[in-house]
Amino acid sequence: MADQEPVASDSAEEIMAGTYRALCDHGFAALTMQDIADECGKSKSLLHYHYNTKEDLLVSFIEYIVDDFESRVEMAATAPPDERLLEFIEWFAFDPNERERQSFHIALLELRTQAPFNERYRAQLQRSDDLLRDTVADILATGIDEGYFVDVDVDRTASLIVAALDGARTRQITLRDETYTRVVTDALLEQLVEPILTDASSILDGGDDPE
Amino acid sequence: MADQEPVASDSAEEIMAGTYRALCDHGFAALTMQDIADECGKSKSLLHYHYNTKEDLLVSFIEYIVDDFESRVEMAATAPPDERLLEFIEWFAFDPNERERQSFHIALLELRTQAPFNERYRAQLQRSDDLLRDTVADILATGIDEGYFVDVDVDRTASLIVAALDGARTRQITLRDETYTRVVTDALLEQLVEPILTDASSILDGGDDPE
């Protein structure tokens, strides 16, 4: 926005970390700029100096978490495709001890219900969806090229994997079901990943561990 | 509730149909008893005679739609298991012309975000999740017994199918993506259902059509 001051990098990190904590503690619907300011240890007027509205701040926040995920994907891109796929899927399984993660995803789900009516939220969530699907499609395409996987429709398979992981997470957090993501990641590995591996002994049995 | 009058069946149907339309038009967060009364063509005091609070009415409403789905599942239970599985999965694919269905599921997603904090909503959504997973598990178990499907872990496969369909729907409605459910149902049929069919020519190629 032309009328907003750019945020110095350290301060931006602090504001984003505070926004994350505020979403975990207060949810999305009830969240105020004061809640975020309190979590950051900054004044509300400082936040408003950088972000005109709560919506501006939250759009920047989603952008920030998608950027963060993108960096992690890039860092992991040197590993073999079968390991990358396993790691991607495993990353979505979480257990009841991860309370903060659960609270964050409930808040994010609240925000997602606003996306049909809010073009700016929707644009950031679309970027997140594109990144997730492209990441899986890229892992699959590389793996097929390099002989790790048999030939499959990479885009369609990527959509299925991302949808299953998202649905499992939504059900785990809304139903307070402690095992939904674990059950679904296990099912994905056994019923979708194992059948496309050219060497099924490689990763799924924990091939690296001496047994 | 002991202090609520039971609703005569015709009237209950009208109130449930009105609640559905009100959720489609107003969403969940902003919904009032007056909105529902207007959609039913009944007075707000009549609604309050039967339902003390909006929450009471919405709990009954979710119960009603789960009952309705249960009846449809029972009616379809005489068809062969491969057709039942195809029909179950296909039922989740919907296109952009189904605007009402889209609006309803956005409202339902809003309600689902409240379930972690509302035991009564959560109990009804849990019943819905149990019904969906049990339906798929039952189709798979029957199909394995009767030789339609090869042996698979029925509960785990059911969780994967239900999670994938839910995630695809959430992404379709929140991102206004017109094809997400279609892409994911196609992927499920090709990558999860086709490999477990003992006679793959049976249903997926539209075996009933003369070609």
Short mmCIF file of C-alpha atoms in Angstrom, two decimals:
data_model
loop_
_atom_site.label_atom_id
_atom_site.label_comp_id
_atom_site.label_asym_id
_atom_site.label_seq_id
_atom_site.Cartn_x
_atom_site.Cartn_y
_atom_site.Cartn_z
CA MET A 1 0.00 0.00 0.00
CA ALA A 2 1.41 3.37 -0.96
CA ASP A 3 0.34 4.97 2.32
CA GLN A 4 1.91 2.34 4.57
CA GLU A 5 5.47 2.46 5.81
CA PRO A 6 7.63 -0.55 5.00
CA VAL A 7 8.50 -2.60 8.08
CA ALA A 8 12.16 -3.11 9.00
CA SER A 9 12.98 -6.80 8.84
CA ASP A 10 13.55 -7.52 12.56
CA SER A 11 10.42 -5.66 13.53
CA ALA A 12 8.41 -7.45 10.80
CA GLU A 13 9.54 -10.83 12.18
CA GLU A 14 8.40 -9.78 15.67
CA ILE A 15 5.02 -8.62 14.38
CA MET A 16 4.50 -11.85 12.42
CA ALA A 17 5.47 -13.99 15.44
CA GLY A 18 3.11 -11.94 17.63
CA THR A 19 0.30 -12.34 15.07
CA TYR A 20 0.81 -16.10 15.14
CA ARG A 21 0.59 -16.20 18.95
CA ALA A 22 -2.43 -13.87 18.97
CA LEU A 23 -4.27 -16.12 16.47
CA CYS A 24 -3.49 -19.17 18.62
CA ASP A 25 -4.75 -17.45 21.79
CA HIS A 26 -7.76 -15.50 20.48
CA GLY A 27 -8.83 -17.20 17.25
CA PHE A 28 -9.56 -15.24 14.09
CA ALA A 29 -13.09 -13.88 14.58
CA ALA A 30 -12.44 -12.14 17.90
CA LEU A 31 -8.87 -10.99 17.12
CA THR A 32 -8.11 -7.27 17.62
CA MET A 33 -5.09 -5.14 16.72
CA GLN A 34 -4.65 -4.62 20.49
CA ASP A 35 -4.33 -8.41 21.00
CA ILE A 36 -1.62 -8.53 18.35
CA ALA A 37 0.14 -5.46 19.77
CA ASP A 38 0.12 -7.07 23.24
CA GLU A 39 1.63 -10.31 21.90
CA CYS A 40 4.35 -8.36 20.03
CA GLY A 41 5.15 -6.11 22.98
CA LYS A 42 4.57 -3.13 20.65
CA SER A 43 2.06 -0.29 20.68
CA LYS A 44 -1.12 -0.48 18.69
CA SER A 45 -0.20 2.81 17.01
CA LEU A 46 3.08 1.30 15.79
CA LEU A 47 1.13 -1.58 14.22
CA HIS A 48 -1.21 0.92 12.56
CA TYR A 49 1.79 2.86 11.27
CA HIS A 50 2.73 -0.22 9.20
CA TYR A 51 -0.70 -1.77 8.62
CA ASN A 52 -3.78 0.37 8.06
CA THR A 53 -6.19 -2.37 9.02
CA LYS A 54 -6.29 -5.78 10.69
CA GLU A 55 -7.04 -7.19 7.24
CA ASP A 56 -3.83 -5.66 5.83
CA LEU A 57 -1.84 -7.22 8.66
CA LEU A 58 -3.48 -10.65 8.22
CA VAL A 59 -2.92 -10.61 4.44
CA SER A 60 0.78 -9.92 5.13
CA PHE A 61 0.78 -12.66 7.74
CA ILE A 62 -0.56 -15.34 5.36
CA GLU A 63 1.95 -14.14 2.76
CA TYR A 64 4.67 -14.54 5.39
CA ILE A 65 3.75 -18.10 6.34
CA VAL A 66 3.48 -19.14 2.68
CA ASP A 67 6.93 -17.58 2.03
CA ASP A 68 8.27 -19.47 5.04
CA PHE A 69 6.90 -22.77 3.75
CA GLU A 70 8.34 -22.00 0.30
CA SER A 71 11.82 -21.52 1.79
CA ARG A 72 11.59 -24.83 3.62
CA VAL A 73 10.50 -26.59 0.43
CA GLU A 74 13.48 -25.11 -1.42
CA MET A 75 15.89 -26.19 1.30
CA ALA A 76 14.57 -29.76 1.17
CA ALA A 77 14.75 -29.94 -2.65
CA THR A 78 18.16 -31.64 -2.76
CA ALA A 79 16.98 -34.83 -1.02
CA PRO A 80 15.86 -37.85 -3.12
CA PRO A 81 12.22 -37.59 -4.34
CA ASP A 82 10.96 -40.58 -2.31
CA GLU A 83 12.31 -39.07 0.91
CA ARG A 84 10.89 -35.66 0.01
CA LEU A 85 7.42 -37.14 -0.58
CA LEU A 86 7.54 -39.06 2.69
CA GLU A 87 8.65 -35.97 4.56
CA PHE A 88 5.96 -33.79 2.95
CA ILE A 89 3.19 -36.19 3.95
CA GLU A 90 4.59 -36.87 7.44
CA TRP A 91 4.76 -33.14 8.10
CA PHE A 92 0.95 -32.97 8.18
CA ALA A 93 0.56 -35.61 10.89
CA PHE A 94 0.40 -34.09 14.34
CA ASP A 95 -0.62 -35.28 17.74
CA PRO A 96 -2.65 -33.81 20.60
CA ASN A 97 0.46 -32.51 22.38
CA GLU A 98 0.84 -29.94 19.62
CA ARG A 99 -1.84 -27.70 21.09
CA GLU A 100 -0.50 -24.49 19.61
CA ARG A 101 -0.50 -25.99 16.13
CA GLN A 102 -4.09 -27.12 16.65
CA SER A 103 -5.19 -23.66 17.86
CA PHE A 104 -3.44 -22.01 14.94
CA HIS A 105 -5.19 -24.21 12.38
CA ILE A 106 -8.59 -23.56 13.96
CA ALA A 107 -7.95 -19.82 13.58
CA LEU A 108 -6.75 -20.36 10.01
CA LEU A 109 -9.88 -22.36 9.21
CA GLU A 110 -11.98 -19.43 10.49
CA LEU A 111 -10.07 -17.12 8.18
CA ARG A 112 -10.55 -19.56 5.28
CA THR A 113 -14.34 -19.37 5.72
CA GLN A 114 -14.03 -15.64 4.89
CA ALA A 115 -12.03 -16.24 1.71
CA PRO A 116 -15.06 -16.73 -0.58
CA PHE A 117 -16.03 -13.12 0.26
CA ASN A 118 -12.55 -11.58 0.57
CA GLU A 119 -10.43 -11.46 -2.56
CA ARG A 120 -7.21 -10.59 -0.73
CA TYR A 121 -7.43 -13.54 1.69
CA ARG A 122 -8.43 -15.75 -1.22
CA ALA A 123 -5.42 -14.67 -3.32
CA GLN A 124 -3.00 -15.63 -0.51
CA LEU A 125 -4.75 -18.95 0.16
CA GLN A 126 -4.69 -19.67 -3.58
CA ARG A 127 -0.94 -19.04 -3.52
CA SER A 128 -0.64 -21.50 -0.63
CA ASP A 129 -2.71 -24.12 -2.48
CA ASP A 130 -0.66 -23.65 -5.66
CA LEU A 131 2.57 -24.00 -3.68
CA LEU A 132 1.43 -27.20 -1.94
CA ARG A 133 0.17 -28.83 -5.14
CA ASP A 134 3.16 -27.68 -7.21
CA THR A 135 5.55 -29.00 -4.56
CA VAL A 136 4.01 -32.48 -4.64
CA ALA A 137 3.70 -32.44 -8.44
CA ASP A 138 7.37 -31.43 -8.73
CA ILE A 139 8.48 -34.19 -6.35
CA LEU A 140 6.45 -36.73 -8.36
CA ALA A 141 7.70 -35.49 -11.76
CA THR A 142 11.33 -35.53 -10.59
CA GLY A 143 10.83 -38.98 -9.08
CA ILE A 144 9.35 -40.34 -12.31
CA ASP A 145 12.21 -38.86 -14.36
CA GLU A 146 14.82 -40.31 -12.01
CA GLY A 147 13.19 -43.76 -11.81
CA TYR A 148 11.96 -43.61 -8.22
CA PHE A 149 8.26 -43.67 -9.15
CA VAL A 150 6.24 -45.33 -11.86
CA ASP A 151 4.38 -43.00 -14.23
CA VAL A 152 1.30 -41.28 -12.75
CA ASP A 153 -0.73 -38.16 -13.50
CA VAL A 154 1.34 -35.85 -11.29
CA ASP A 155 -1.11 -32.94 -11.06
CA ARG A 156 -4.09 -35.09 -10.19
CA THR A 157 -2.14 -37.14 -7.66
CA ALA A 158 -0.85 -33.94 -6.08
CA SER A 159 -4.41 -32.59 -5.71
CA LEU A 160 -5.52 -35.83 -4.08
CA ILE A 161 -2.65 -35.84 -1.58
CA VAL A 162 -3.13 -32.16 -0.64
CA ALA A 163 -6.92 -32.57 -0.32
CA ALA A 164 -6.59 -35.67 1.88
CA LEU A 165 -4.08 -33.98 4.20
CA ASP A 166 -6.25 -30.87 4.46
CA GLY A 167 -9.43 -32.86 5.14
CA ALA A 168 -7.70 -34.96 7.78
CA ARG A 169 -6.42 -31.86 9.55
CA THR A 170 -9.82 -30.15 9.47
CA ARG A 171 -11.46 -33.24 10.96
CA GLN A 172 -8.75 -33.66 13.59
CA ILE A 173 -9.06 -30.07 14.84
CA THR A 174 -12.86 -29.64 14.59
CA LEU A 175 -13.72 -33.05 16.11
CA ARG A 176 -10.84 -32.98 18.60
CA ASP A 177 -9.92 -36.37 17.16
CA GLU A 178 -6.35 -37.10 18.18
CA THR A 179 -5.42 -39.55 15.43
CA TYR A 180 -7.12 -38.41 12.20
CA THR A 181 -4.00 -36.99 10.54
CA ARG A 182 -1.92 -40.01 11.58
CA VAL A 183 -4.47 -42.50 10.18
CA VAL A 184 -4.72 -40.61 6.88
CA THR A 185 -0.96 -40.09 6.41
CA ASP A 186 -0.45 -43.83 7.04
CA ALA A 187 -3.18 -44.63 4.49
CA LEU A 188 -1.64 -42.27 1.92
CA LEU A 189 1.78 -43.84 2.35
CA GLU A 190 0.52 -47.39 2.11
CA GLN A 191 -2.18 -47.02 -0.53
CA LEU A 192 -0.98 -44.20 -2.72
CA VAL A 193 2.78 -43.87 -2.33
CA GLU A 194 3.88 -47.49 -1.89
CA PRO A 195 2.16 -48.66 -5.12
CA ILE A 196 4.02 -46.06 -7.21
CA LEU A 197 7.50 -46.74 -5.76
CA THR A 198 9.77 -48.67 -8.11
CA ASP A 199 11.69 -49.95 -5.06
CA ALA A 200 9.18 -50.30 -2.24
CA SER A 201 11.81 -51.41 0.25
CA SER A 202 13.50 -48.04 0.06
CA ILE A 203 11.83 -45.69 2.52
CA LEU A 204 8.55 -46.90 3.93
CA ASP A 205 10.01 -49.64 6.10
CA GLY A 206 12.47 -47.18 7.58
CA GLY A 207 15.21 -48.54 5.31
CA ASP A 208 17.88 -46.44 6.99
CA ASP A 209 17.54 -48.10 10.37
CA PRO A 210 19.65 -51.15 11.10
CA GLU A 211 17.23 -53.88 12.17
CA MET B 1 -34.82 -30.44 26.24
CA ALA B 2 -37.55 -30.93 28.85
CA ASP B 3 -38.80 -27.35 28.49
CA GLN B 4 -39.20 -27.42 24.71
CA GLU B 5 -42.31 -28.53 22.91
CA PRO B 6 -41.89 -31.34 20.38
CA VAL B 7 -42.36 -30.15 16.80
CA ALA B 8 -45.09 -31.76 14.67
CA SER B 9 -43.50 -33.52 11.73
CA ASP B 10 -44.75 -31.30 8.85
CA SER B 11 -43.81 -28.17 10.73
CA ALA B 12 -40.40 -29.60 11.63
CA GLU B 13 -39.72 -30.29 7.94
CA GLU B 14 -40.62 -26.68 7.11
CA ILE B 15 -38.37 -25.32 9.84
CA MET B 16 -35.45 -27.50 8.72
CA ALA B 17 -35.93 -26.47 5.08
CA GLY B 18 -36.09 -22.82 6.15
CA THR B 19 -32.93 -23.21 8.25
CA TYR B 20 -31.13 -24.65 5.22
CA ARG B 21 -32.18 -21.69 3.04
CA ALA B 22 -31.31 -19.20 5.79
CA LEU B 23 -27.80 -20.70 6.16
CA CYS B 24 -27.32 -20.50 2.37
CA ASP B 25 -28.44 -16.85 2.26
CA HIS B 26 -26.92 -15.47 5.47
CA GLY B 27 -24.06 -17.81 6.42
CA PHE B 28 -23.61 -19.13 9.95
CA ALA B 29 -21.94 -16.29 11.86
CA ALA B 30 -24.56 -13.63 11.05
CA LEU B 31 -27.60 -15.92 11.17
CA THR B 32 -30.50 -14.83 13.42
CA MET B 33 -33.69 -16.60 14.53
CA GLN B 34 -35.57 -13.87 12.59
CA ASP B 35 -33.75 -14.86 9.36
CA ILE B 36 -34.83 -18.46 9.87
CA ALA B 37 -38.40 -17.45 10.77
CA ASP B 38 -38.58 -15.34 7.58
CA GLU B 39 -37.37 -18.24 5.43
CA CYS B 40 -39.90 -20.62 7.03
CA GLY B 41 -42.79 -18.18 6.78
CA LYS B 42 -43.32 -18.63 10.53
CA SER B 43 -43.13 -16.25 13.47
CA LYS B 44 -40.02 -15.96 15.54
CA SER B 45 -42.09 -16.72 18.67
CA LEU B 46 -43.23 -20.02 17.12
CA LEU B 47 -39.57 -20.96 16.52
CA HIS B 48 -38.73 -20.06 20.12
CA TYR B 49 -41.66 -22.17 21.31
CA HIS B 50 -39.90 -25.21 19.86
CA TYR B 51 -36.26 -24.17 20.18
CA ASN B 52 -35.05 -22.12 23.14
CA THR B 53 -31.98 -20.85 21.35
CA LYS B 54 -30.45 -20.62 17.89
CA GLU B 55 -27.92 -23.20 19.06
CA ASP B 56 -30.74 -25.66 19.93
CA LEU B 57 -32.22 -25.17 16.46
CA LEU B 58 -28.86 -25.63 14.72
CA VAL B 59 -28.05 -28.78 16.71
CA SER B 60 -31.43 -30.20 15.60
CA PHE B 61 -30.69 -29.09 12.05
CA ILE B 62 -27.34 -30.94 11.86
CA GLU B 63 -29.04 -33.97 13.42
CA TYR B 64 -31.70 -33.72 10.70
CA ILE B 65 -29.24 -33.58 7.78
CA VAL B 66 -27.22 -36.49 9.20
CA ASP B 67 -30.48 -38.51 9.58
CA ASP B 68 -31.37 -37.61 6.00
CA PHE B 69 -27.99 -38.80 4.73
CA GLU B 70 -28.36 -41.99 6.79
CA SER B 71 -31.72 -42.76 5.12
CA ARG B 72 -30.22 -42.28 1.69
CA VAL B 73 -27.31 -44.57 2.56
CA GLU B 74 -29.76 -47.25 3.73
CA MET B 75 -31.84 -46.98 0.56
CA ALA B 76 -28.72 -47.39 -1.61
CA ALA B 77 -27.49 -50.40 0.39
CA THR B 78 -29.00 -53.00 -1.95
CA ALA B 79 -26.85 -51.99 -4.96
CA PRO B 80 -23.58 -53.87 -5.65
CA PRO B 81 -20.62 -52.59 -3.55
CA ASP B 82 -18.63 -51.29 -6.53
CA GLU B 83 -21.58 -49.17 -7.68
CA ARG B 84 -22.20 -47.95 -4.13
CA LEU B 85 -18.57 -46.85 -3.76
CA LEU B 86 -18.62 -45.07 -7.12
CA GLU B 87 -21.88 -43.33 -6.22
CA PHE B 88 -20.61 -42.31 -2.77
CA ILE B 89 -17.50 -40.71 -4.23
CA GLU B 90 -19.29 -39.12 -7.19
CA TRP B 91 -21.82 -37.55 -4.83
CA PHE B 92 -19.11 -35.23 -3.48
CA ALA B 93 -18.19 -33.79 -6.87
CA PHE B 94 -20.11 -30.64 -7.64
CA ASP B 95 -19.79 -27.87 -10.15
CA PRO B 96 -20.10 -24.09 -10.01
CA ASN B 97 -23.76 -24.15 -11.07
CA GLU B 98 -24.61 -25.64 -7.68
CA ARG B 99 -24.42 -22.27 -5.96
CA GLU B 100 -26.79 -23.17 -3.16
CA ARG B 101 -24.75 -26.25 -2.29
CA GLN B 102 -21.60 -24.11 -2.25
CA SER B 103 -23.21 -21.48 0.03
CA PHE B 104 -24.49 -24.18 2.36
CA HIS B 105 -21.07 -25.76 2.75
CA ILE B 106 -19.44 -22.40 3.46
CA ALA B 107 -21.98 -21.88 6.28
CA LEU B 108 -21.37 -25.42 7.51
CA LEU B 109 -17.61 -24.82 7.52
CA GLU B 110 -18.20 -21.73 9.68
CA LEU B 111 -20.19 -23.86 12.09
CA ARG B 112 -17.45 -26.51 12.08
CA THR B 113 -14.89 -23.91 13.24
CA GLN B 114 -17.03 -23.53 16.41
CA ALA B 115 -17.11 -27.28 17.11
CA PRO B 116 -13.82 -27.39 19.07
CA PHE B 117 -15.49 -25.05 21.60
CA ASN B 118 -19.06 -26.37 21.42
CA GLU B 119 -19.66 -29.91 22.59
CA ARG B 120 -23.16 -30.15 21.11
CA TYR B 121 -22.08 -29.14 17.61
CA ARG B 122 -19.09 -31.43 17.94
CA ALA B 123 -21.25 -34.42 18.95
CA GLN B 124 -23.41 -34.02 15.82
CA LEU B 125 -20.39 -33.54 13.54
CA GLN B 126 -18.78 -36.59 15.11
CA ARG B 127 -21.94 -38.54 14.29
CA SER B 128 -21.69 -37.30 10.70
CA ASP B 129 -18.01 -38.31 10.48
CA ASP B 130 -18.75 -41.75 11.97
CA LEU B 131 -21.60 -42.24 9.49
CA LEU B 132 -19.47 -41.29 6.48
CA ARG B 133 -16.51 -43.46 7.50
CA ASP B 134 -18.72 -46.40 8.55
CA THR B 135 -20.59 -46.20 5.25
CA VAL B 136 -17.41 -46.45 3.20
CA ALA B 137 -15.93 -49.13 5.51
CA ASP B 138 -19.16 -51.15 5.20
CA ILE B 139 -19.15 -50.86 1.39
CA LEU B 140 -15.51 -51.99 1.32
CA ALA B 141 -16.03 -54.89 3.77
CA THR B 142 -19.08 -56.14 1.86
CA GLY B 143 -17.22 -55.79 -1.43
CA ILE B 144 -14.24 -57.76 -0.11
CA ASP B 145 -16.56 -60.50 1.23
CA GLU B 146 -18.43 -60.72 -2.07
CA GLY B 147 -15.30 -60.70 -4.22
CA TYR B 148 -15.65 -57.23 -5.77
CA PHE B 149 -12.56 -55.81 -4.04
CA VAL B 150 -9.19 -57.21 -3.07
CA ASP B 151 -8.38 -57.16 0.65
CA VAL B 152 -7.58 -53.71 2.12
CA ASP B 153 -7.62 -52.13 5.57
CA VAL B 154 -11.24 -50.94 5.36
CA ASP B 155 -11.21 -48.43 8.22
CA ARG B 156 -8.03 -46.73 7.11
CA THR B 157 -9.11 -46.60 3.47
CA ALA B 158 -12.48 -45.16 4.55
CA SER B 159 -10.73 -42.40 6.53
CA LEU B 160 -8.55 -41.55 3.53
CA ILE B 161 -11.52 -41.33 1.14
CA VAL B 162 -13.62 -39.21 3.53
CA ALA B 163 -10.69 -36.88 4.31
CA ALA B 164 -9.86 -36.41 0.60
CA LEU B 165 -13.47 -35.59 -0.29
CA ASP B 166 -13.76 -33.15 2.63
CA GLY B 167 -10.48 -31.42 1.83
CA ALA B 168 -11.41 -31.09 -1.85
CA ARG B 169 -14.76 -29.55 -0.96
CA THR B 170 -13.20 -27.09 1.49
CA ARG B 171 -10.67 -26.00 -1.13
CA GLN B 172 -13.32 -25.73 -3.85
CA ILE B 173 -15.60 -23.50 -1.77
CA THR B 174 -12.96 -21.34 -0.05
CA LEU B 175 -10.84 -20.76 -3.17
CA ARG B 176 -13.85 -20.56 -5.51
CA ASP B 177 -12.07 -23.24 -7.54
CA GLU B 178 -14.63 -24.78 -9.86
CA THR B 179 -12.97 -28.14 -10.42
CA TYR B 180 -11.29 -29.20 -7.17
CA THR B 181 -13.88 -31.83 -6.19
CA ARG B 182 -14.01 -33.21 -9.74
CA VAL B 183 -10.21 -33.54 -9.96
CA VAL B 184 -10.02 -35.28 -6.57
CA THR B 185 -12.95 -37.67 -7.16
CA ASP B 186 -11.36 -38.66 -10.51
CA ALA B 187 -8.03 -39.24 -8.74
CA LEU B 188 -9.69 -41.31 -6.00
CA LEU B 189 -11.46 -43.49 -8.57
CA GLU B 190 -8.36 -44.03 -10.69
CA GLN B 191 -5.71 -44.31 -8.00
CA LEU B 192 -7.50 -45.79 -5.02
CA VAL B 193 -10.62 -47.58 -6.27
CA GLU B 194 -9.47 -49.02 -9.60
CA PRO B 195 -6.44 -50.80 -8.06
CA ILE B 196 -8.65 -52.65 -5.54
CA LEU B 197 -11.32 -53.79 -8.03
CA THR B 198 -11.11 -57.49 -8.90
CA ASP B 199 -12.79 -56.73 -12.25
CA ALA B 200 -11.63 -53.27 -13.27
CA SER B 201 -13.73 -53.23 -16.42
CA SER B 202 -16.91 -53.31 -14.35
CA ILE B 203 -17.90 -49.79 -13.45
CA LEU B 204 -15.25 -47.19 -14.05
CA ASP B 205 -15.46 -47.28 -17.83
CA GLY B 206 -19.23 -46.91 -17.62
CA GLY B 207 -19.65 -50.63 -18.25
CA ASP B 208 -23.42 -50.33 -18.54
CA ASP B 209 -23.36 -48.17 -21.65
CA PRO B 210 -23.44 -49.89 -25.03
CA GLU B 211 -20.44 -48.51 -26.93
#
